[in-house]
Short mmCIF file of C-alpha atoms in Angstrom, two decimals:
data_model
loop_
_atom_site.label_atom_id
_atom_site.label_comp_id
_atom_site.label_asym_id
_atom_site.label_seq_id
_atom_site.Cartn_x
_atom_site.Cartn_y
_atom_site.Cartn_z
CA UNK A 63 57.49 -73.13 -47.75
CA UNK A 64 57.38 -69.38 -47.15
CA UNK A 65 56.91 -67.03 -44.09
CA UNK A 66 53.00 -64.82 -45.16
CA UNK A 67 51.84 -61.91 -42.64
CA UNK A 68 48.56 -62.27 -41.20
CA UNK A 69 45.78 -59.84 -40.72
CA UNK A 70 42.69 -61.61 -39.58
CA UNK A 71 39.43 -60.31 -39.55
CA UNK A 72 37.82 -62.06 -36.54
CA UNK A 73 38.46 -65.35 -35.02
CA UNK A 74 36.33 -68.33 -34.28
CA UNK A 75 34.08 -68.42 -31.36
CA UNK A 76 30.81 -69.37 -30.01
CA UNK A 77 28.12 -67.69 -29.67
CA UNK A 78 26.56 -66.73 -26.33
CA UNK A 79 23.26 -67.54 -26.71
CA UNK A 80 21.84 -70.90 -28.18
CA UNK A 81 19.55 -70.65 -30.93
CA UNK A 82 16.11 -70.73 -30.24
CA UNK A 83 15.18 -74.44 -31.08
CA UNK A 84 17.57 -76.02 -28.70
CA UNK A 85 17.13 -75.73 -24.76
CA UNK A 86 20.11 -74.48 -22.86
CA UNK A 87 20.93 -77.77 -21.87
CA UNK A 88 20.65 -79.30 -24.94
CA UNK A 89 22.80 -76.52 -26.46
CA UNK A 90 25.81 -76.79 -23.43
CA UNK A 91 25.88 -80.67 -24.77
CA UNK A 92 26.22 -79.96 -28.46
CA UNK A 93 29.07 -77.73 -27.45
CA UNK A 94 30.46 -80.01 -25.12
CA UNK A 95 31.00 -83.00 -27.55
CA UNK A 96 31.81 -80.62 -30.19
CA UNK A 97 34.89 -79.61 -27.88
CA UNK A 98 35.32 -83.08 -27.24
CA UNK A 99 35.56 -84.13 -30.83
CA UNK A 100 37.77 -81.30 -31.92
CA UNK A 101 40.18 -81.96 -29.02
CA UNK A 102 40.71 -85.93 -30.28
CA UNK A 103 41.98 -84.17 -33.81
CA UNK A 104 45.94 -84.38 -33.93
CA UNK A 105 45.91 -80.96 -35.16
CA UNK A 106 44.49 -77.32 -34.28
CA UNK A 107 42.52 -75.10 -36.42
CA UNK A 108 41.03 -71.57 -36.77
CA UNK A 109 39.38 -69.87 -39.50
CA UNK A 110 39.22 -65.83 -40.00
CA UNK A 111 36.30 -65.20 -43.00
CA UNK A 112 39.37 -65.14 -45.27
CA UNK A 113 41.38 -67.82 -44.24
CA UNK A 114 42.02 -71.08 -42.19
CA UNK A 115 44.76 -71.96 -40.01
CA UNK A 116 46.07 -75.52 -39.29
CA UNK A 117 48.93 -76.23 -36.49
CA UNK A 118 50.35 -79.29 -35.19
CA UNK A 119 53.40 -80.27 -33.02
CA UNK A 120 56.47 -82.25 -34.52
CA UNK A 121 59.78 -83.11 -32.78
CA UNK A 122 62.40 -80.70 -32.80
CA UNK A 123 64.92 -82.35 -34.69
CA UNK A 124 63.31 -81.81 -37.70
CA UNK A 125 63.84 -79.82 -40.22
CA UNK A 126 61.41 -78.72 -43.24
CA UNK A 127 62.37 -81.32 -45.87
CA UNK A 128 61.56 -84.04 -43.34
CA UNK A 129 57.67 -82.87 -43.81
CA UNK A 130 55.38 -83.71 -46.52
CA UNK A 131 52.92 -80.74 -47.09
CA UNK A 132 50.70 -81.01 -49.90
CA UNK A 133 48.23 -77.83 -50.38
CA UNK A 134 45.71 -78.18 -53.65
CA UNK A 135 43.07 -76.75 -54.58
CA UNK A 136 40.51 -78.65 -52.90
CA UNK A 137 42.77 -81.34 -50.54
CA UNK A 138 45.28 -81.15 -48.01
CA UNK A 139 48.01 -83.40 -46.76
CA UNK A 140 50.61 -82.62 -43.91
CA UNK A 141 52.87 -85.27 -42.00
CA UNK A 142 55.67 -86.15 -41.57
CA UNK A 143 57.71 -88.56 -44.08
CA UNK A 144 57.60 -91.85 -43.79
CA UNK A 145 54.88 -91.74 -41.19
CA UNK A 146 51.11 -91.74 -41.30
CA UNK A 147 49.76 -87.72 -42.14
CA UNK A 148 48.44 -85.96 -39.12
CA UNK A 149 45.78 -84.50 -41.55
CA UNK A 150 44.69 -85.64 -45.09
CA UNK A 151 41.23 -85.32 -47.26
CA UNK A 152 39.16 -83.15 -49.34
CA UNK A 153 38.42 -79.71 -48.35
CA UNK A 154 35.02 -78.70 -47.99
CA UNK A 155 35.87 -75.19 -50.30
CA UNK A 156 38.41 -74.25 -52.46
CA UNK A 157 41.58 -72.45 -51.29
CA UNK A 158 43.69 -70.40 -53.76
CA UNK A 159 46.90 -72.79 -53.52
CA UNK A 160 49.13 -69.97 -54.40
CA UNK A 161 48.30 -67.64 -51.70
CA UNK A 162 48.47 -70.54 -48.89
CA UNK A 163 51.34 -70.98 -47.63
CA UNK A 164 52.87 -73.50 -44.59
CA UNK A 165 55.78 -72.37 -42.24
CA UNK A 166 57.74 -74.54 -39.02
CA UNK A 167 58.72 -72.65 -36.05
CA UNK A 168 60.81 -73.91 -33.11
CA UNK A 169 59.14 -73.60 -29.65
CA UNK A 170 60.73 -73.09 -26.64
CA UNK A 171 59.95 -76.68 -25.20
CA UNK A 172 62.40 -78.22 -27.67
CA UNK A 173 59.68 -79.01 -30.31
CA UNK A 174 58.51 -77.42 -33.36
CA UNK A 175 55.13 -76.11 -35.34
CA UNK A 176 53.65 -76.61 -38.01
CA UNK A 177 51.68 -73.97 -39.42
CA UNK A 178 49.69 -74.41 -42.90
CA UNK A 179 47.66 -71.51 -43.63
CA UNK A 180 44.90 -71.81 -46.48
CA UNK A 181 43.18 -68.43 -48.26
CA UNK A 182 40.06 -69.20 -48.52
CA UNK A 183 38.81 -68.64 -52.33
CA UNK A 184 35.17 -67.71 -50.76
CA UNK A 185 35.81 -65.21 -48.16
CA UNK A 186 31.94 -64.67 -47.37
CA UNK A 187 32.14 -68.35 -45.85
CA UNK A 188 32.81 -70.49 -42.74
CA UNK A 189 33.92 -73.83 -42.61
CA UNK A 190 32.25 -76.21 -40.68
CA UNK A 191 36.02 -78.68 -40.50
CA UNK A 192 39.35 -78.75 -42.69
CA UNK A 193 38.71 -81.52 -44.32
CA UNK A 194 35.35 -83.19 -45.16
CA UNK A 195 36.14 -86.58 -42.62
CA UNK A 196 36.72 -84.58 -39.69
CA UNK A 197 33.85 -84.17 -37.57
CA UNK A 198 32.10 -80.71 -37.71
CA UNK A 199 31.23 -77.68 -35.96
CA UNK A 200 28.37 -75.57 -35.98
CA UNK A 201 29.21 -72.51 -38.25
CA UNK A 202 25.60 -71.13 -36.98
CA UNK A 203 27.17 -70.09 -33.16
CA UNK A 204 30.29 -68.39 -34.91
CA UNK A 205 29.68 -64.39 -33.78
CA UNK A 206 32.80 -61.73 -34.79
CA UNK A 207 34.98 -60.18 -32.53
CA UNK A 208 33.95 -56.76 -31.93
CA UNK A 209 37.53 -55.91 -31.33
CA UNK A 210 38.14 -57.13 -34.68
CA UNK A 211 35.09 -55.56 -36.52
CA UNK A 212 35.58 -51.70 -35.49
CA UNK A 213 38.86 -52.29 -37.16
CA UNK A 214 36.70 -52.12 -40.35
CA UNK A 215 35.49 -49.41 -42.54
CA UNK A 216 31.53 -48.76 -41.89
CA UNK A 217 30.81 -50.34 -45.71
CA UNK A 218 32.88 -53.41 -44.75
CA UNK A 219 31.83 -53.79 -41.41
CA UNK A 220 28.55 -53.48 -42.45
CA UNK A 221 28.78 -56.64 -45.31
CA UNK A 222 30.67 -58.83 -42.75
CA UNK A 223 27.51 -58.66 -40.32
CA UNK A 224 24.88 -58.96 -43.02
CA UNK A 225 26.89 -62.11 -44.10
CA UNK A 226 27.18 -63.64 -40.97
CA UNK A 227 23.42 -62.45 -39.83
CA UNK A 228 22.28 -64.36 -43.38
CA UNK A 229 23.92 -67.31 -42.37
CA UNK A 230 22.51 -67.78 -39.31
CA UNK A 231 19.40 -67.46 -40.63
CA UNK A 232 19.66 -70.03 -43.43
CA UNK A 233 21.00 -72.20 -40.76
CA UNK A 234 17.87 -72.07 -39.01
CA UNK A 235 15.60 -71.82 -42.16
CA UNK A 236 14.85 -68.37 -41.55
CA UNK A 237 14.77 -65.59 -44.15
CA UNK A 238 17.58 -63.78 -44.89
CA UNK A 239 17.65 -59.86 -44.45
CA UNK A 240 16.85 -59.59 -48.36
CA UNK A 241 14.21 -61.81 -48.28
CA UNK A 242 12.68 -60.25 -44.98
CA UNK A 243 13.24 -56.96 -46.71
CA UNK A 244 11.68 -57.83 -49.68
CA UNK A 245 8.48 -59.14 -47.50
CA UNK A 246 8.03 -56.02 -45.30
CA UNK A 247 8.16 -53.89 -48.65
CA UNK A 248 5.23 -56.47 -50.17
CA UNK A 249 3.35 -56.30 -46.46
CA UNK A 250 3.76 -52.15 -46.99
CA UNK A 251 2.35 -52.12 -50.01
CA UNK A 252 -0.52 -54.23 -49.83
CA UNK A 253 -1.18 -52.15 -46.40
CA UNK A 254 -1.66 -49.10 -49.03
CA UNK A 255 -3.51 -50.83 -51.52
CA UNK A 256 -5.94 -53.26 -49.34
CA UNK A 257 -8.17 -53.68 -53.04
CA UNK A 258 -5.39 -55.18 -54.77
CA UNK A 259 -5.32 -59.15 -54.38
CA UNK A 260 -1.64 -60.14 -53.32
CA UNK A 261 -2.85 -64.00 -52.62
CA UNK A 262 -0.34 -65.60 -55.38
CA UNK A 263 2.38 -62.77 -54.82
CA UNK A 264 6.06 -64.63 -54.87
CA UNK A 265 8.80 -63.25 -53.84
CA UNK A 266 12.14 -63.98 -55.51
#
């Protein structure tokens, strides 16, 4: 176990507009049950791009050999010994186990935290859940906080939206800004040179 400073980039949130193939209703139902589901879990999480954070609650009394925390490369397990784990499974990505980290925290109440935190080895990525059993969320509504982003250098900043914009649009099967970028420079061109036949042009 070991204490690790945090610096996240921007937390998790929902967007606040639904995308454009779902009706508003539709949309404030998805979220609904997706609240719902992530409530039942006995554990919290949030996610940064470059890392993950799981917390749960544990009696008081305890003290950190008492817990079983297992961090690999691609599977966590946390609980208490000699109990059922609150969480255990595959991880949907790879973390770098030696930069992740777990700490336990006494809270005013009398109990105690758990914290687990788990550096993501792809930091261009979202997770949709911690580990692959758990239901899911939709990594499409996830928007930066602005707060967060003019923190950054114009280059970063700059790469963090592109990423997330990309994502989006894979999500909904639309083309990435490289790929739209890429089109408007064919459309330009054949706009210039109308006698050239573009019909079996591919763009890659």
């Amino acid at each position: 176990m070991a204490d690790k400073g945090t610096s996240p980039v921007y937390l998790l949130t929902s967007a606040s507009s639904p995308p454009a193939e779902t009706t508003p209703a539709e949309d404030a139902a998805a979220r609904a049950q997706e609240a719902q589901e992530q409530a039942a879990l006995p554990y919290k999480w949030a996610q940064t791009i470059g890392d993950l954070n799981v917390t749960f609650t544990v009696p008081g009394n305890l003290k950190s050999r008492d817990l079983v925390i297992s961090i690999k490369k691609q599977s966590l397990y946390a609980g208490i010994k000699g109990q059922d784990p609150i969480i255990k499974g595959d991880l949907p990505h790879t973390v770098l186990v030696d930069d992740s980290t777990w700490t336990l925290t006494a809270n005013a109440n009398g109990t105690k935290t758990v914290e687990i935190q788990l550096d993501k080895v792809n930091k261009m990525e979202w997770w949709a859940h911690v580990v692959t059993d758990a239901p899911k969320i939709d990594v499409s509504k996830i928007q930066p906080d602005s707060s967060k982003l003019s923190d950054l250098d114009g280059q970063t900043r700059g790469m963090v939206e592109k990423m997330m914009f990309d994502q989006q649009q894979k999500e909904r099967g639309l083309p990435t800004s490289d790929e739209q970028s890429r089109a408007d420079i064919l459309k330009k061109f054949q706009d210039q040179h109308p006698e050239m036949d573009f019909s079996n042009a591919q763009m890659s």
